[in-house]
mmCIF file of C-alpha atoms in Angstrom:
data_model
loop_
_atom_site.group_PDB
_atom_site.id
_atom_site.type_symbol
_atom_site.label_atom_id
_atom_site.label_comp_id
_atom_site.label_asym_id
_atom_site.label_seq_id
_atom_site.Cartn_x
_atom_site.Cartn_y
_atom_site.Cartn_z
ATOM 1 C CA UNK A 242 42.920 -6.871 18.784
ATOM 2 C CA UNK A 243 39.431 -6.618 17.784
ATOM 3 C CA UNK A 244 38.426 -4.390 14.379
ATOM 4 C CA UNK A 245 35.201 -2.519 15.041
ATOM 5 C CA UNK A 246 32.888 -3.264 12.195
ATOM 6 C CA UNK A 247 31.933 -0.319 9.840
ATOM 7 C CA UNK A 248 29.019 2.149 10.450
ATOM 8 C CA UNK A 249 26.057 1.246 8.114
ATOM 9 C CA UNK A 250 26.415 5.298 6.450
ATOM 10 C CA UNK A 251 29.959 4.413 5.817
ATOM 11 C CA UNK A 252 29.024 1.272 3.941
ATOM 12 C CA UNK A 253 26.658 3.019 2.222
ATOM 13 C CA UNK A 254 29.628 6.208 1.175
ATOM 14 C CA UNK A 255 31.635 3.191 -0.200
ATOM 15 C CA UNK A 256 28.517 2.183 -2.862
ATOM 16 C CA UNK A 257 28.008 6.128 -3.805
ATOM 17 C CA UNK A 258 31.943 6.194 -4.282
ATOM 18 C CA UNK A 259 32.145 2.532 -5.648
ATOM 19 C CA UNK A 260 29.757 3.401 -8.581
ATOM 20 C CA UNK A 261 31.083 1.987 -11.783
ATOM 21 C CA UNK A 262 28.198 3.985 -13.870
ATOM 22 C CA UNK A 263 25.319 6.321 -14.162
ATOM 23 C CA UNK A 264 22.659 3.495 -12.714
ATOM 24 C CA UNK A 265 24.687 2.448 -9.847
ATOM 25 C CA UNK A 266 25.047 5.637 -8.689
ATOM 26 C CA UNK A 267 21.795 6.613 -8.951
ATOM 27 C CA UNK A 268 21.047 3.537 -7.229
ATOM 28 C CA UNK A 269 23.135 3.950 -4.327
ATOM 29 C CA UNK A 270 21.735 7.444 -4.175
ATOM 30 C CA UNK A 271 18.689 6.970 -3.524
ATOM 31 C CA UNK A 272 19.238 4.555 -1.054
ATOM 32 C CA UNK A 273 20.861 6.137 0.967
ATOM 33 C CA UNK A 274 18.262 9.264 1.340
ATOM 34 C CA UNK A 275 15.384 6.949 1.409
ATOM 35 C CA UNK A 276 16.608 5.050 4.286
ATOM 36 C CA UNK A 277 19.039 7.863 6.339
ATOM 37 C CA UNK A 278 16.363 10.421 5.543
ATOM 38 C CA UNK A 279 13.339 9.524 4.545
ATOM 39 C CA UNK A 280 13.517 10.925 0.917
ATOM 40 C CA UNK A 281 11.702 9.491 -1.468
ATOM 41 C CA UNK A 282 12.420 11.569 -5.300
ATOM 42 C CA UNK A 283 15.267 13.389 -5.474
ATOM 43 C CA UNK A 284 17.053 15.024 -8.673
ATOM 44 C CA UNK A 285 20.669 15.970 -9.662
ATOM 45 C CA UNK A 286 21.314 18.706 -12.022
ATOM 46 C CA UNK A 287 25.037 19.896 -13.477
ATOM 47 C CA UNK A 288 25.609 23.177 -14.218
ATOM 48 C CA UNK A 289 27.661 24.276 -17.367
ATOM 49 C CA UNK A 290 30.411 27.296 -17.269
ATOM 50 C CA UNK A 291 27.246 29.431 -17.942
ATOM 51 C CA UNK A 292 25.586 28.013 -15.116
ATOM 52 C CA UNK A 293 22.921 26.870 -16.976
ATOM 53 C CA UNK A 294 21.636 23.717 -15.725
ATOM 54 C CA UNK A 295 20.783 20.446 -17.440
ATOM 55 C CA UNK A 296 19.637 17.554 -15.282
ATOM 56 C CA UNK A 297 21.552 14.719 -14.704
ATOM 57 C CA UNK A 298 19.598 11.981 -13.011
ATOM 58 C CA UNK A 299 16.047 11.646 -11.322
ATOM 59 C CA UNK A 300 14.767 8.741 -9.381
ATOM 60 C CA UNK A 301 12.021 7.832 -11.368
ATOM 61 C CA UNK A 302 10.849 9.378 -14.565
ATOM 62 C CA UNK A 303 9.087 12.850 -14.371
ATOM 63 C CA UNK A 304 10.719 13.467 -10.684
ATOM 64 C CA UNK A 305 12.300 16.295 -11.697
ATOM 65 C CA UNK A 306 9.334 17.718 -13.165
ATOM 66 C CA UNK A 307 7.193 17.111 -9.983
ATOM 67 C CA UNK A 308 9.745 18.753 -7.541
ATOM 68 C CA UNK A 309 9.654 21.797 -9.334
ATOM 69 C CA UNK A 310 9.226 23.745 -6.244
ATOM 70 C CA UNK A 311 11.608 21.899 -4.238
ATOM 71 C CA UNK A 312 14.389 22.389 -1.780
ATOM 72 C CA UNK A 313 17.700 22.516 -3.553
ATOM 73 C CA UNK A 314 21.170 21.427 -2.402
ATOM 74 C CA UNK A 315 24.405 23.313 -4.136
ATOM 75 C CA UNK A 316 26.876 20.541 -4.780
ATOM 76 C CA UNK A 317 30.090 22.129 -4.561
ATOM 77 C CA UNK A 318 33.781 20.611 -4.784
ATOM 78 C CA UNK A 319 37.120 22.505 -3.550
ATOM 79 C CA UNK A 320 34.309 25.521 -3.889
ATOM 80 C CA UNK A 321 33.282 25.504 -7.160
ATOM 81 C CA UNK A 322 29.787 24.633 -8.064
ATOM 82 C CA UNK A 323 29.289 21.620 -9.375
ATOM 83 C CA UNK A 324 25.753 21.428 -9.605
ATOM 84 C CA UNK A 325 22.029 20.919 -7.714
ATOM 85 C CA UNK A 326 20.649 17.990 -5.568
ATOM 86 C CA UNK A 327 16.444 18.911 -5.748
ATOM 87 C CA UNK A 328 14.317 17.349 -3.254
ATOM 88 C CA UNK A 329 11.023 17.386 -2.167
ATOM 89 C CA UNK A 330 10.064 20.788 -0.454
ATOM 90 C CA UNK A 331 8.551 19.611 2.833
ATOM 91 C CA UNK A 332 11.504 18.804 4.819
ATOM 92 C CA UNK A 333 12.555 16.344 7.664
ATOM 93 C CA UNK A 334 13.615 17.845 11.068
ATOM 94 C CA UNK A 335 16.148 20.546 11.692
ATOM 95 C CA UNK A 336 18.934 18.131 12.780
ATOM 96 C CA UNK A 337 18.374 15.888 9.630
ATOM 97 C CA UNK A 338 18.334 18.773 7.428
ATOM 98 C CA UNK A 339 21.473 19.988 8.985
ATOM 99 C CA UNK A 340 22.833 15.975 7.791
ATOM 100 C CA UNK A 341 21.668 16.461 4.077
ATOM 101 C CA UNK A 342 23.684 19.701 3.695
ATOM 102 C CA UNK A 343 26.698 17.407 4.888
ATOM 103 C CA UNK A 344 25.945 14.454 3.018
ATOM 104 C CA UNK A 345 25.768 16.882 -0.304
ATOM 105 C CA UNK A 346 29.075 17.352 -0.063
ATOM 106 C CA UNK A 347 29.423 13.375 -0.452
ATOM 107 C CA UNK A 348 27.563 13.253 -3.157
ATOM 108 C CA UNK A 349 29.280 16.196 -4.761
ATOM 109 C CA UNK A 350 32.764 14.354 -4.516
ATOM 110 C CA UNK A 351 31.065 11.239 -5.499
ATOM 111 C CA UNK A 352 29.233 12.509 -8.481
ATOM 112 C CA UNK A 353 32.596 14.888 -9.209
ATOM 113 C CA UNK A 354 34.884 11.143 -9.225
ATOM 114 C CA UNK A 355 32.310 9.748 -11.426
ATOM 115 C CA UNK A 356 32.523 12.073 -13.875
ATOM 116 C CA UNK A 357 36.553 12.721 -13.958
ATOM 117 C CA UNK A 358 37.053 8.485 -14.191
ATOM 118 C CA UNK A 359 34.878 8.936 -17.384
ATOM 119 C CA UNK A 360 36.150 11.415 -18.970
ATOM 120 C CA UNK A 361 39.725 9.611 -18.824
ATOM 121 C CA UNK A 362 37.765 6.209 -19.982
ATOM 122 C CA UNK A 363 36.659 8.294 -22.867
ATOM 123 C CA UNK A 364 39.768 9.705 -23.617
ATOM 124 C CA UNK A 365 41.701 6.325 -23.619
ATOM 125 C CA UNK A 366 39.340 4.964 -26.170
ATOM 126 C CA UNK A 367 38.961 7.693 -28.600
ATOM 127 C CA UNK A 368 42.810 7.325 -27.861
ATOM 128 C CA UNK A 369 42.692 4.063 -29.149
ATOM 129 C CA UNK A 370 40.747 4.897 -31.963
ATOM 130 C CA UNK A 371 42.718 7.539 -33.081
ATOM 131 C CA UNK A 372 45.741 4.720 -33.080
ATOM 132 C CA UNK A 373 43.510 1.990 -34.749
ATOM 133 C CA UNK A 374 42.254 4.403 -37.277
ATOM 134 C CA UNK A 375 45.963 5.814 -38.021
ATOM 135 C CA UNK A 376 47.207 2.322 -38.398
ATOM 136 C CA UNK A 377 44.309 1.472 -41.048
ATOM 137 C CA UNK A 378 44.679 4.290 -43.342
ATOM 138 C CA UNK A 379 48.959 3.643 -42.815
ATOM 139 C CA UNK A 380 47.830 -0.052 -44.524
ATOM 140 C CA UNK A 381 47.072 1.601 -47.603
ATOM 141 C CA UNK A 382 50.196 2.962 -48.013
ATOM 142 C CA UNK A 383 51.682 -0.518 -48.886
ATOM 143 C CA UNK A 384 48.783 -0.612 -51.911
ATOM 144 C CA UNK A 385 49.642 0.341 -55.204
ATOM 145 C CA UNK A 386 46.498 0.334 -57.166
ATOM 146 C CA UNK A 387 44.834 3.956 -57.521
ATOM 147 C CA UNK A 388 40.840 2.483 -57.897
ATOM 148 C CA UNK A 389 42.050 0.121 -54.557
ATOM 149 C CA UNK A 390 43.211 2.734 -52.783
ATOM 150 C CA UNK A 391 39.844 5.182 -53.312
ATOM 151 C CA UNK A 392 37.843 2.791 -52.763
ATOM 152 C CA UNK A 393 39.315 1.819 -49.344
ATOM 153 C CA UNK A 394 40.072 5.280 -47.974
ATOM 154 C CA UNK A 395 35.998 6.472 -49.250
ATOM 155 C CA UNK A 396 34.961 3.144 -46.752
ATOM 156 C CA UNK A 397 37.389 4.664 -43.974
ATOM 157 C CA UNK A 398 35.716 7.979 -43.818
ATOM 158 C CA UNK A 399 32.211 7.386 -44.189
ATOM 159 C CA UNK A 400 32.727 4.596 -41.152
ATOM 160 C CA UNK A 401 34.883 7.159 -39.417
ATOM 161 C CA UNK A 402 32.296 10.245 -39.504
ATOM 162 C CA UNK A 403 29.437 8.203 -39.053
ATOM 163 C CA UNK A 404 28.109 8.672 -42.519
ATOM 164 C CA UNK A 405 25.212 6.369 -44.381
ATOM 165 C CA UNK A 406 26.156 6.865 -48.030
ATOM 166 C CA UNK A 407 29.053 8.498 -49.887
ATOM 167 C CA UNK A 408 31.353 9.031 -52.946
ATOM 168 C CA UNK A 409 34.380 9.215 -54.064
ATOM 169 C CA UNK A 410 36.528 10.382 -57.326
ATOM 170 C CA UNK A 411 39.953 10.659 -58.209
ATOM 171 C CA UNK A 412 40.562 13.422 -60.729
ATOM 172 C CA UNK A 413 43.140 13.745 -63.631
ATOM 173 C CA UNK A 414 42.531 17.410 -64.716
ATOM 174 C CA UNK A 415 38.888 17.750 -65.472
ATOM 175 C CA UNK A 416 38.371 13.872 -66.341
ATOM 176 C CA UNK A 417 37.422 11.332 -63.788
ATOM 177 C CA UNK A 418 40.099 8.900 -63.235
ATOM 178 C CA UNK A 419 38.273 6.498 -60.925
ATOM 179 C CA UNK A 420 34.932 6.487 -59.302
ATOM 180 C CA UNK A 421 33.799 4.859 -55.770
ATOM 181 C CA UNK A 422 30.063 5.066 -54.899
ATOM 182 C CA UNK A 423 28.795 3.757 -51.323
ATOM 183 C CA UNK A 424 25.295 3.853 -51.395
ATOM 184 C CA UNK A 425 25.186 6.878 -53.181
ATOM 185 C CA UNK A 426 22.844 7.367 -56.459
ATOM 186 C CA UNK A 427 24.776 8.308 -59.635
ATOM 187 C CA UNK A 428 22.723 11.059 -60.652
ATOM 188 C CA UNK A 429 22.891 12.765 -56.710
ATOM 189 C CA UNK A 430 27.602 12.279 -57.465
ATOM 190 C CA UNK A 431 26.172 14.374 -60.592
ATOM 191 C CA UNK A 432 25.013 17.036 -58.575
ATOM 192 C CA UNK A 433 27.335 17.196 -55.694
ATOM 193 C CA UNK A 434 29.735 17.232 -57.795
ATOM 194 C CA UNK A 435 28.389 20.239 -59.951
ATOM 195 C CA UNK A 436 27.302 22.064 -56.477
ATOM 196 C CA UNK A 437 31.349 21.934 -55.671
ATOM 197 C CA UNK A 438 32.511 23.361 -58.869
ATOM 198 C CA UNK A 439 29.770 26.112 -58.385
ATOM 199 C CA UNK A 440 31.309 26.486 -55.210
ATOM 200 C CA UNK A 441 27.878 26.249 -53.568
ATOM 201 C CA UNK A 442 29.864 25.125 -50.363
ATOM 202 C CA UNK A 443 29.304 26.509 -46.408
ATOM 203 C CA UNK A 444 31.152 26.345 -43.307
ATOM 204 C CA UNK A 445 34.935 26.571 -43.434
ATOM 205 C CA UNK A 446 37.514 23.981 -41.963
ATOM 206 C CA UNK A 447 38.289 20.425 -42.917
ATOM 207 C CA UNK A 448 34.581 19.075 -43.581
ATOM 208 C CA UNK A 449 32.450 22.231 -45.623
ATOM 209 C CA UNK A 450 28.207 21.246 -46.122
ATOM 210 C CA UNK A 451 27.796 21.576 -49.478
ATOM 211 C CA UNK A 452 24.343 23.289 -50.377
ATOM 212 C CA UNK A 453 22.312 20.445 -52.366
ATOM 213 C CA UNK A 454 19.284 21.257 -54.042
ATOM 214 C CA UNK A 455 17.079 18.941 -51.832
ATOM 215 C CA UNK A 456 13.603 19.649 -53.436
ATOM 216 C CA UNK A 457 15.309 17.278 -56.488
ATOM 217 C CA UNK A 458 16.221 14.515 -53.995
ATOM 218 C CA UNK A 459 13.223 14.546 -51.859
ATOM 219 C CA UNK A 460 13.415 10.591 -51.532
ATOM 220 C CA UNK A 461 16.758 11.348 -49.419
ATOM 221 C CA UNK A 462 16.313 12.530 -45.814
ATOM 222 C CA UNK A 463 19.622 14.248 -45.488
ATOM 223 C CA UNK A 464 20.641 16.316 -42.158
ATOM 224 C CA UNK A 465 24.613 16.232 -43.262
ATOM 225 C CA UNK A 466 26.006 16.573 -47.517
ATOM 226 C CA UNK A 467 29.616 17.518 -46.640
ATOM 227 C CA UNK A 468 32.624 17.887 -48.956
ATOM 228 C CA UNK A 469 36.156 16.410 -48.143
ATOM 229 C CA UNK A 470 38.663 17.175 -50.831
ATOM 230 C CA UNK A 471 42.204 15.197 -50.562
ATOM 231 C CA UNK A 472 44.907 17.054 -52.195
ATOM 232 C CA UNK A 473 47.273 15.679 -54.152
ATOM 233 C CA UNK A 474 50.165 16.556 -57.206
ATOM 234 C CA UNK A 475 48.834 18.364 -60.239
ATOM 235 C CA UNK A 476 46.831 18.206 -62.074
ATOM 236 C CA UNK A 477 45.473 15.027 -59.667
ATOM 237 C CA UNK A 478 43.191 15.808 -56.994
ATOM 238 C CA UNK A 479 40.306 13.655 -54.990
ATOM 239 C CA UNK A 480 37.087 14.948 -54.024
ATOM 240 C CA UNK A 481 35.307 12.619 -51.253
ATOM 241 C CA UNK A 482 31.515 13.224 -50.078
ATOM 242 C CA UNK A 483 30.002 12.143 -47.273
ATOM 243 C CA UNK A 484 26.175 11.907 -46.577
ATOM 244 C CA UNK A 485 23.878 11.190 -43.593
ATOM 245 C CA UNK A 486 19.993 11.396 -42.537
ATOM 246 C CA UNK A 487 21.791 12.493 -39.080
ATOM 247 C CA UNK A 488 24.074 15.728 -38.073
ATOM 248 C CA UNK A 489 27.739 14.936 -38.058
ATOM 249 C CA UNK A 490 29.380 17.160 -35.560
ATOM 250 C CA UNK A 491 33.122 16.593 -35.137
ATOM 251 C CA UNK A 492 34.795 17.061 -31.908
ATOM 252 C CA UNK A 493 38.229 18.883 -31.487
ATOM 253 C CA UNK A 494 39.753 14.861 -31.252
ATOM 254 C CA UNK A 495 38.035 13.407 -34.511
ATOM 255 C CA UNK A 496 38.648 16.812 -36.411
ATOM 256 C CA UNK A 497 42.155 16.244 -35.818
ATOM 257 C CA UNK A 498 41.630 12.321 -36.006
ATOM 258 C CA UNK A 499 40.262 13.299 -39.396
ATOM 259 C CA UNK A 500 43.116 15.435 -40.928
ATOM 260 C CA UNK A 501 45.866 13.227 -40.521
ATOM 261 C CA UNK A 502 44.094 10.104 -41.914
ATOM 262 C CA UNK A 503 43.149 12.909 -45.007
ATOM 263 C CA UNK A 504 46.984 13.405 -44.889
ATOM 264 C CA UNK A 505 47.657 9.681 -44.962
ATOM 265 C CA UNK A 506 45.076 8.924 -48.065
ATOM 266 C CA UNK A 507 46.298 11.874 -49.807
ATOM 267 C CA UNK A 508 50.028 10.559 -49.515
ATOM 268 C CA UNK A 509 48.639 6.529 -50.043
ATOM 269 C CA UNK A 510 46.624 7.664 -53.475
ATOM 270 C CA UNK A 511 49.548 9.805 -54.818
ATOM 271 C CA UNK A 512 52.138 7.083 -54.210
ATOM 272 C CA UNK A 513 49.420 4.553 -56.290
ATOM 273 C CA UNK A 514 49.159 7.258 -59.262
ATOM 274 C CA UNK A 515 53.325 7.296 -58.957
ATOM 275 C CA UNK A 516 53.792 4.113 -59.636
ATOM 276 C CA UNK A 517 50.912 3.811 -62.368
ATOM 277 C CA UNK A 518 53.280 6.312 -64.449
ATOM 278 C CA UNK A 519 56.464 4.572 -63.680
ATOM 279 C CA UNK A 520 54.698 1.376 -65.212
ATOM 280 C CA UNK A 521 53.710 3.514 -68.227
#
């Protein structure tokens, strides 16, 4: 029994499918309508729920820009639109037109798998994260030294967020129990700290910007100040700051990543100040 051996455009399918990333797709992509149909730039754009589009891939840089005018190629999957395949305007012959519009639909599928075995990457290692992250903050429960236990869980959130400097402080009433600086100027804690208690504070949720006067820091180029308080059993609280030159944006995953590991430090610092007073 002989096997017939597959059909060059089949072997090429199998790359666009195969793709393990962005560049091998592209790749495979342009392969295939370079040599099947004599297409030399092409882009892909995705369109959002508002069907704005943002592109996604070109063949070369500026492509995109230079087919403008071009012909473009709805990229549709179980008939929703996906997004745009742009090529060049003058177009090959009838027949091999009528063979694009069918091979759009491959790379629609393609492009559509590509995206979906991504997303669940993604999810499986913020997944892991959000396990890693849990597990390090549920460490500090075993400490039992309050100016330990601030100082580790102000090093967990400024790597967590993404942050460059920040502070921490463990209140007893008015008075400063304990003090953890990462980077962060003791004069600049002076005045975040006076910006909180004149509640100079914006946003609402978990993370609030806290409104800095910046024409007294001007050696700081700050895009984020934000304000994490912990809560804990009067008349103790924490306040923890958190500073970058960038914009920290939280997702829906990290927000929640963020309030249990604030949950965690608040219980790991209150257990530390409970067993200070049973040693008293």
């Amino acid at each position: 029994m002989s096997v017939s051996p597959a059909a060059p455009e089949s072997l090429a399918l199998l790359d666009l499918y195969g793709a393990e990333d962005r560049a091998e797709f592209q790749l495979a992509l342009g392969d295939i309508l370079a040599e099947r149909f004599g297409v030399a730039e092409f882009a892909v754009y995705l369109l959002d729920r508002r069907r704005h589009r943002f592109l996604e891939l070109e063949s070369a840089p500026g492509a995109a820009a230079r087919l403008a005018a071009g012909r473009e190629l709805p990229l549709r999957v179980q008939g929703a639109d996906l997004g745009l395949l742009v090529l060049p305007p003058a177009g090959p012959a009838a027949e091999t037109t009528a063979a694009i519009g069918d091979f759009s639909r491959h790379v629609a599928l393609a492009l559509y798998f590509q995206k979906f075995i991504d997303q669940q990457g993604r999810l499986m290692e913020e997944s892991l994260a959000h396990v890693q992250a849990l597990k390090a903050m549920g460490d500090l429960l075993g400490e039992l030294d309050p100016e330990l236990v601030l100082n580790k869980t102000l090093k967990f959130f400024v790597d967590l967020v993404g942050a460059e400097v920040g502070a921490a402080r463990l209140l007893g009433g008015e008075r400063a129990l304990y003090e953890a600086r990462w980077g962060l100027p003791a004069e600049m804690l002076a005045e975040l700290v006076a910006a909180v208690a004149a509640g100079e504070l914006e946003g609402e949720g978990l993370l609030r910007a806290v409104r800095l006067p910046r024409q007294r820091f001007a050696s700081f180029s700050l895009a984020s100040v934000l304000y994490l308080p912990i809560e804990l059993k009067a008349p103790h609280a924490c306040q923890v700051f958190l500073l970058s030159g960038e914009e920290i944006a939280l997702g829906q995953h990290r927000g929640e990543l963020v309030a249990s590991c604030q949950a965690i430090g608040g219980i790991a610092l209150q257990k530390s100040l409970d067993h200070l007073e049973q040693i008293r």
